[in-house]
């Protein structure tokens, strides 16, 4: 394989991985500076739904409940990320006839809403469900495929190393990932200018989080640790790409 072929293959994988993230969803509120990939959030919801007997989730999406009801985040968001605002979960599901379908749907709706809030920190205000099929009583559950975002490349400079070390030292962070942007870096540092203010640095950190920790709480702690680790105390945003 030539160098050109290897470069093309690397970029093809990077684009495929980035598209697989889905939407980048706001975690917490406008001041939290945290986002999570739709792929990672959906896997957590699917895993929770596996615990419901007689239910099998189909297509599941998470997006803004009302595109007009959004707020400006306190820190610059990752590229193409959704702004903070109420979210809606929409899902298809199949179920057995062991109980009335409206009862099953209500239990599933409550489970998805609670999991979104308690396990992740998403502000889910609506859950829309559609029954698509009836299941046999002995139907086997479908395994949930966990996201496997690319592992981060080695930090490129001392400040990236400091930020990466601070993030990895945070309880609940299992590893750094490098999917967004196609460059393989977990830590992205750039200089930005807002209005008439002097330019200041902006840092984005990409992480995977343990399922034993609430994603938004881990992201908040990472932001604080990374900010304190760098001498100029830059603005920090965090993107969660996996929860496992």
CSV table of C-alpha atoms in Angstrom, one decimal:
chain,number,residue,atom,x,y,z
A,1,UNK,CA,0.0,0.0,0.0
A,2,UNK,CA,1.4,3.4,-1.0
A,3,UNK,CA,1.6,6.4,1.4
A,4,UNK,CA,-1.2,8.1,-0.6
A,5,UNK,CA,-3.4,4.9,-0.1
A,6,UNK,CA,-2.6,4.8,3.6
A,7,UNK,CA,-3.5,8.5,4.0
A,8,UNK,CA,-6.8,8.1,2.0
A,9,UNK,CA,-7.7,5.0,4.1
A,10,UNK,CA,-7.0,6.9,7.3
A,11,UNK,CA,-9.2,9.8,6.3
A,12,UNK,CA,-11.9,7.4,5.1
A,13,UNK,CA,-12.0,5.7,8.6
A,14,UNK,CA,-11.9,9.1,10.3
A,15,UNK,CA,-14.9,10.4,8.3
A,16,UNK,CA,-16.8,7.1,8.9
A,17,UNK,CA,-16.1,7.3,12.7
A,18,UNK,CA,-17.2,11.0,12.9
A,19,UNK,CA,-20.4,10.4,11.0
A,20,UNK,CA,-21.1,7.4,13.3
A,21,UNK,CA,-21.1,9.8,16.3
A,22,UNK,CA,-24.5,11.1,15.3
A,23,UNK,CA,-25.7,14.4,16.7
A,24,UNK,CA,-23.6,16.0,19.5
A,25,UNK,CA,-26.1,16.5,22.3
A,26,UNK,CA,-25.8,19.1,25.1
A,27,UNK,CA,-25.1,17.6,28.6
A,28,UNK,CA,-26.5,19.6,31.5
A,29,UNK,CA,-27.2,23.3,31.0
A,30,UNK,CA,-25.8,26.4,29.3
A,31,UNK,CA,-22.9,26.7,31.8
A,32,UNK,CA,-21.8,23.1,31.8
A,33,UNK,CA,-19.7,23.2,28.5
A,34,UNK,CA,-20.3,19.5,27.9
A,35,UNK,CA,-21.7,17.4,25.1
A,36,UNK,CA,-22.2,13.7,24.4
A,37,UNK,CA,-22.4,11.9,21.0
A,38,UNK,CA,-25.9,10.6,20.1
A,39,UNK,CA,-24.3,7.2,19.5
A,40,UNK,CA,-23.0,7.0,23.1
A,41,UNK,CA,-26.2,8.2,24.6
A,42,UNK,CA,-28.3,5.8,22.5
A,43,UNK,CA,-26.2,2.9,23.6
A,44,UNK,CA,-26.9,3.7,27.3
A,45,UNK,CA,-30.6,3.9,26.7
A,46,UNK,CA,-30.7,0.7,24.7
A,47,UNK,CA,-28.8,-1.1,27.5
A,48,UNK,CA,-31.3,0.1,30.0
A,49,UNK,CA,-34.2,-1.0,27.8
A,50,UNK,CA,-32.7,-4.5,27.7
A,51,UNK,CA,-33.8,-4.9,31.3
A,52,UNK,CA,-37.5,-4.7,30.3
A,53,UNK,CA,-38.9,-8.1,29.6
A,54,UNK,CA,-40.9,-8.3,26.4
A,55,UNK,CA,-39.6,-5.1,24.8
A,56,UNK,CA,-37.1,-4.6,21.9
A,57,UNK,CA,-36.0,-1.2,20.8
A,58,UNK,CA,-35.7,-0.3,17.1
A,59,UNK,CA,-34.6,3.0,15.6
A,60,UNK,CA,-33.8,5.5,18.4
A,61,UNK,CA,-32.9,9.2,17.9
A,62,UNK,CA,-32.3,12.1,20.2
A,63,UNK,CA,-32.6,15.7,19.2
A,64,UNK,CA,-33.9,19.1,20.2
A,65,UNK,CA,-37.5,19.1,21.4
A,66,UNK,CA,-38.0,22.6,20.0
A,67,UNK,CA,-35.3,24.2,17.8
A,68,UNK,CA,-36.7,27.6,18.9
A,69,UNK,CA,-36.2,26.8,22.6
A,70,UNK,CA,-32.4,26.8,22.7
A,71,UNK,CA,-29.8,28.9,24.5
A,72,UNK,CA,-26.3,30.1,23.8
A,73,UNK,CA,-23.7,27.9,25.6
A,74,UNK,CA,-21.3,29.6,27.9
A,75,UNK,CA,-18.3,28.0,26.0
A,76,UNK,CA,-17.8,27.5,22.3
A,77,UNK,CA,-19.4,24.2,21.3
A,78,UNK,CA,-17.7,21.4,19.3
A,79,UNK,CA,-18.3,21.6,15.5
A,80,UNK,CA,-21.9,21.0,14.5
A,81,UNK,CA,-23.0,20.4,18.2
A,82,UNK,CA,-26.6,21.2,19.2
A,83,UNK,CA,-27.1,24.2,21.5
A,84,UNK,CA,-28.4,23.6,25.1
A,85,UNK,CA,-32.1,23.1,25.2
A,86,UNK,CA,-34.8,20.6,26.0
A,87,UNK,CA,-34.4,17.2,24.1
A,88,UNK,CA,-36.8,14.7,22.6
A,89,UNK,CA,-36.2,11.0,22.4
A,90,UNK,CA,-38.0,9.2,19.5
A,91,UNK,CA,-38.0,5.5,19.3
A,92,UNK,CA,-39.6,2.5,17.6
A,93,UNK,CA,-40.2,-0.6,19.7
A,94,UNK,CA,-41.6,-4.1,19.4
A,95,UNK,CA,-43.3,-5.7,22.4
A,96,UNK,CA,-45.0,-8.9,23.5
A,97,UNK,CA,-48.8,-9.1,24.3
A,98,UNK,CA,-48.0,-9.9,27.9
A,99,UNK,CA,-49.6,-6.6,29.0
A,100,UNK,CA,-51.6,-3.8,27.1
A,101,UNK,CA,-49.3,-2.0,24.7
A,102,UNK,CA,-50.1,1.5,26.2
A,103,UNK,CA,-48.9,0.2,29.6
A,104,UNK,CA,-45.7,-1.2,28.1
A,105,UNK,CA,-45.2,2.1,26.2
A,106,UNK,CA,-45.6,4.1,29.4
A,107,UNK,CA,-43.1,2.0,31.3
A,108,UNK,CA,-40.6,2.3,28.5
A,109,UNK,CA,-41.2,6.1,28.2
A,110,UNK,CA,-40.4,6.5,31.9
A,111,UNK,CA,-37.4,4.3,31.8
A,112,UNK,CA,-35.8,6.2,28.8
A,113,UNK,CA,-36.5,9.6,30.5
A,114,UNK,CA,-35.1,8.6,33.8
A,115,UNK,CA,-32.0,7.0,32.3
A,116,UNK,CA,-31.4,10.0,30.2
A,117,UNK,CA,-31.4,12.3,33.3
A,118,UNK,CA,-30.0,10.1,36.0
A,119,UNK,CA,-27.3,8.2,34.1
A,120,UNK,CA,-26.2,10.9,31.6
A,121,UNK,CA,-27.4,14.3,32.5
A,122,UNK,CA,-29.5,15.0,29.3
A,123,UNK,CA,-32.4,17.4,29.6
A,124,UNK,CA,-35.1,15.1,28.1
A,125,UNK,CA,-38.6,16.6,28.3
A,126,UNK,CA,-40.3,14.4,25.6
A,127,UNK,CA,-40.2,10.7,24.7
A,128,UNK,CA,-42.2,9.8,21.6
A,129,UNK,CA,-42.7,6.0,21.0
A,130,UNK,CA,-44.1,4.0,18.2
A,131,UNK,CA,-45.0,0.3,18.3
A,132,UNK,CA,-43.9,-1.4,15.1
A,133,UNK,CA,-44.3,-5.1,15.8
A,134,UNK,CA,-45.5,-7.8,18.3
A,135,UNK,CA,-42.9,-10.1,19.7
A,136,UNK,CA,-43.1,-13.8,20.7
A,137,UNK,CA,-43.1,-14.4,24.4
A,138,UNK,CA,-39.7,-16.2,24.2
A,139,UNK,CA,-38.0,-13.6,21.9
A,140,UNK,CA,-34.3,-13.2,22.7
A,141,UNK,CA,-33.0,-9.7,23.5
A,142,UNK,CA,-30.8,-8.1,20.8
A,143,UNK,CA,-27.2,-7.4,22.1
A,144,UNK,CA,-26.4,-3.7,22.4
A,145,UNK,CA,-23.4,-2.6,20.4
A,146,UNK,CA,-21.2,-0.3,22.4
A,147,UNK,CA,-19.5,2.6,20.6
A,148,UNK,CA,-15.8,2.1,20.0
A,149,UNK,CA,-14.4,5.5,19.2
A,150,UNK,CA,-10.9,5.8,18.0
A,151,UNK,CA,-8.2,5.9,20.7
A,152,UNK,CA,-6.5,9.3,20.9
A,153,UNK,CA,-3.1,9.9,19.3
A,154,UNK,CA,-0.1,10.9,21.5
A,155,UNK,CA,-0.4,14.5,22.6
A,156,UNK,CA,1.4,16.9,20.3
A,157,UNK,CA,2.9,19.5,22.7
A,158,UNK,CA,3.4,20.0,26.5
A,159,UNK,CA,0.1,21.8,27.0
A,160,UNK,CA,-1.8,19.0,25.3
A,161,UNK,CA,0.1,16.5,27.5
A,162,UNK,CA,-0.9,18.5,30.6
A,163,UNK,CA,-4.6,18.7,29.6
A,164,UNK,CA,-4.6,15.0,28.7
A,165,UNK,CA,-3.1,14.0,32.0
A,166,UNK,CA,-5.6,16.2,33.9
A,167,UNK,CA,-8.5,14.6,32.1
A,168,UNK,CA,-7.2,11.0,32.6
A,169,UNK,CA,-6.8,11.7,36.4
A,170,UNK,CA,-10.5,12.5,36.7
A,171,UNK,CA,-12.6,9.8,38.3
A,172,UNK,CA,-14.9,8.2,35.8
A,173,UNK,CA,-12.7,8.9,32.7
A,174,UNK,CA,-11.7,5.5,31.2
A,175,UNK,CA,-9.7,6.8,28.3
A,176,UNK,CA,-9.2,9.6,25.9
A,177,UNK,CA,-10.7,9.3,22.4
A,178,UNK,CA,-9.9,11.0,19.1
A,179,UNK,CA,-12.8,10.9,16.7
A,180,UNK,CA,-14.0,14.5,16.2
A,181,UNK,CA,-12.1,16.5,13.6
A,182,UNK,CA,-10.5,13.4,11.9
A,183,UNK,CA,-7.0,14.2,13.4
A,184,UNK,CA,-7.0,11.6,16.2
A,185,UNK,CA,-6.3,14.1,19.0
A,186,UNK,CA,-8.2,14.0,22.2
A,187,UNK,CA,-7.1,17.6,23.1
A,188,UNK,CA,-7.7,20.4,20.7
A,189,UNK,CA,-6.3,23.8,21.6
A,190,UNK,CA,-6.9,27.0,19.6
A,191,UNK,CA,-7.0,30.7,20.1
A,192,UNK,CA,-10.3,32.6,19.7
A,193,UNK,CA,-11.4,36.1,19.9
A,194,UNK,CA,-14.9,37.1,21.0
A,195,UNK,CA,-16.1,40.7,20.2
A,196,UNK,CA,-13.6,43.3,21.4
A,197,UNK,CA,-12.0,41.1,24.0
A,198,UNK,CA,-8.4,40.0,23.7
A,199,UNK,CA,-7.9,36.6,22.0
A,200,UNK,CA,-7.8,33.7,24.5
A,201,UNK,CA,-7.3,30.0,24.3
A,202,UNK,CA,-10.1,27.4,23.9
A,203,UNK,CA,-9.6,23.8,24.7
A,204,UNK,CA,-11.8,20.8,23.7
A,205,UNK,CA,-11.2,17.4,25.3
A,206,UNK,CA,-12.7,14.2,24.1
A,207,UNK,CA,-13.2,11.3,26.6
A,208,UNK,CA,-14.9,8.0,27.3
A,209,UNK,CA,-16.7,7.7,30.6
A,210,UNK,CA,-17.3,4.8,32.9
A,211,UNK,CA,-20.9,3.6,33.1
A,212,UNK,CA,-20.6,3.8,36.9
A,213,UNK,CA,-20.4,7.6,36.8
A,214,UNK,CA,-22.9,10.2,35.6
A,215,UNK,CA,-21.6,11.5,32.3
A,216,UNK,CA,-22.3,15.2,33.0
A,217,UNK,CA,-20.7,15.1,36.4
A,218,UNK,CA,-17.5,13.6,35.0
A,219,UNK,CA,-17.4,16.2,32.2
A,220,UNK,CA,-17.8,19.1,34.7
A,221,UNK,CA,-14.9,17.8,36.7
A,222,UNK,CA,-12.7,17.3,33.6
A,223,UNK,CA,-13.4,20.9,32.6
A,224,UNK,CA,-12.2,22.2,36.0
A,225,UNK,CA,-9.1,20.0,36.1
A,226,UNK,CA,-8.0,20.8,32.6
A,227,UNK,CA,-8.6,24.6,33.1
A,228,UNK,CA,-6.5,24.5,36.3
A,229,UNK,CA,-3.7,22.4,34.7
A,230,UNK,CA,-2.9,25.1,32.1
A,231,UNK,CA,-1.3,28.4,33.1
A,232,UNK,CA,-3.7,30.7,31.3
A,233,UNK,CA,-6.8,28.9,32.6
A,234,UNK,CA,-8.5,28.7,29.2
A,235,UNK,CA,-12.1,28.0,28.3
A,236,UNK,CA,-12.7,24.3,28.2
A,237,UNK,CA,-15.4,22.1,26.5
A,238,UNK,CA,-15.8,18.4,26.9
A,239,UNK,CA,-17.2,15.8,24.5
A,240,UNK,CA,-18.1,12.4,25.7
A,241,UNK,CA,-17.9,9.8,22.9
A,242,UNK,CA,-18.5,6.5,24.8
A,243,UNK,CA,-20.0,5.3,28.1
A,244,UNK,CA,-19.1,1.8,29.1
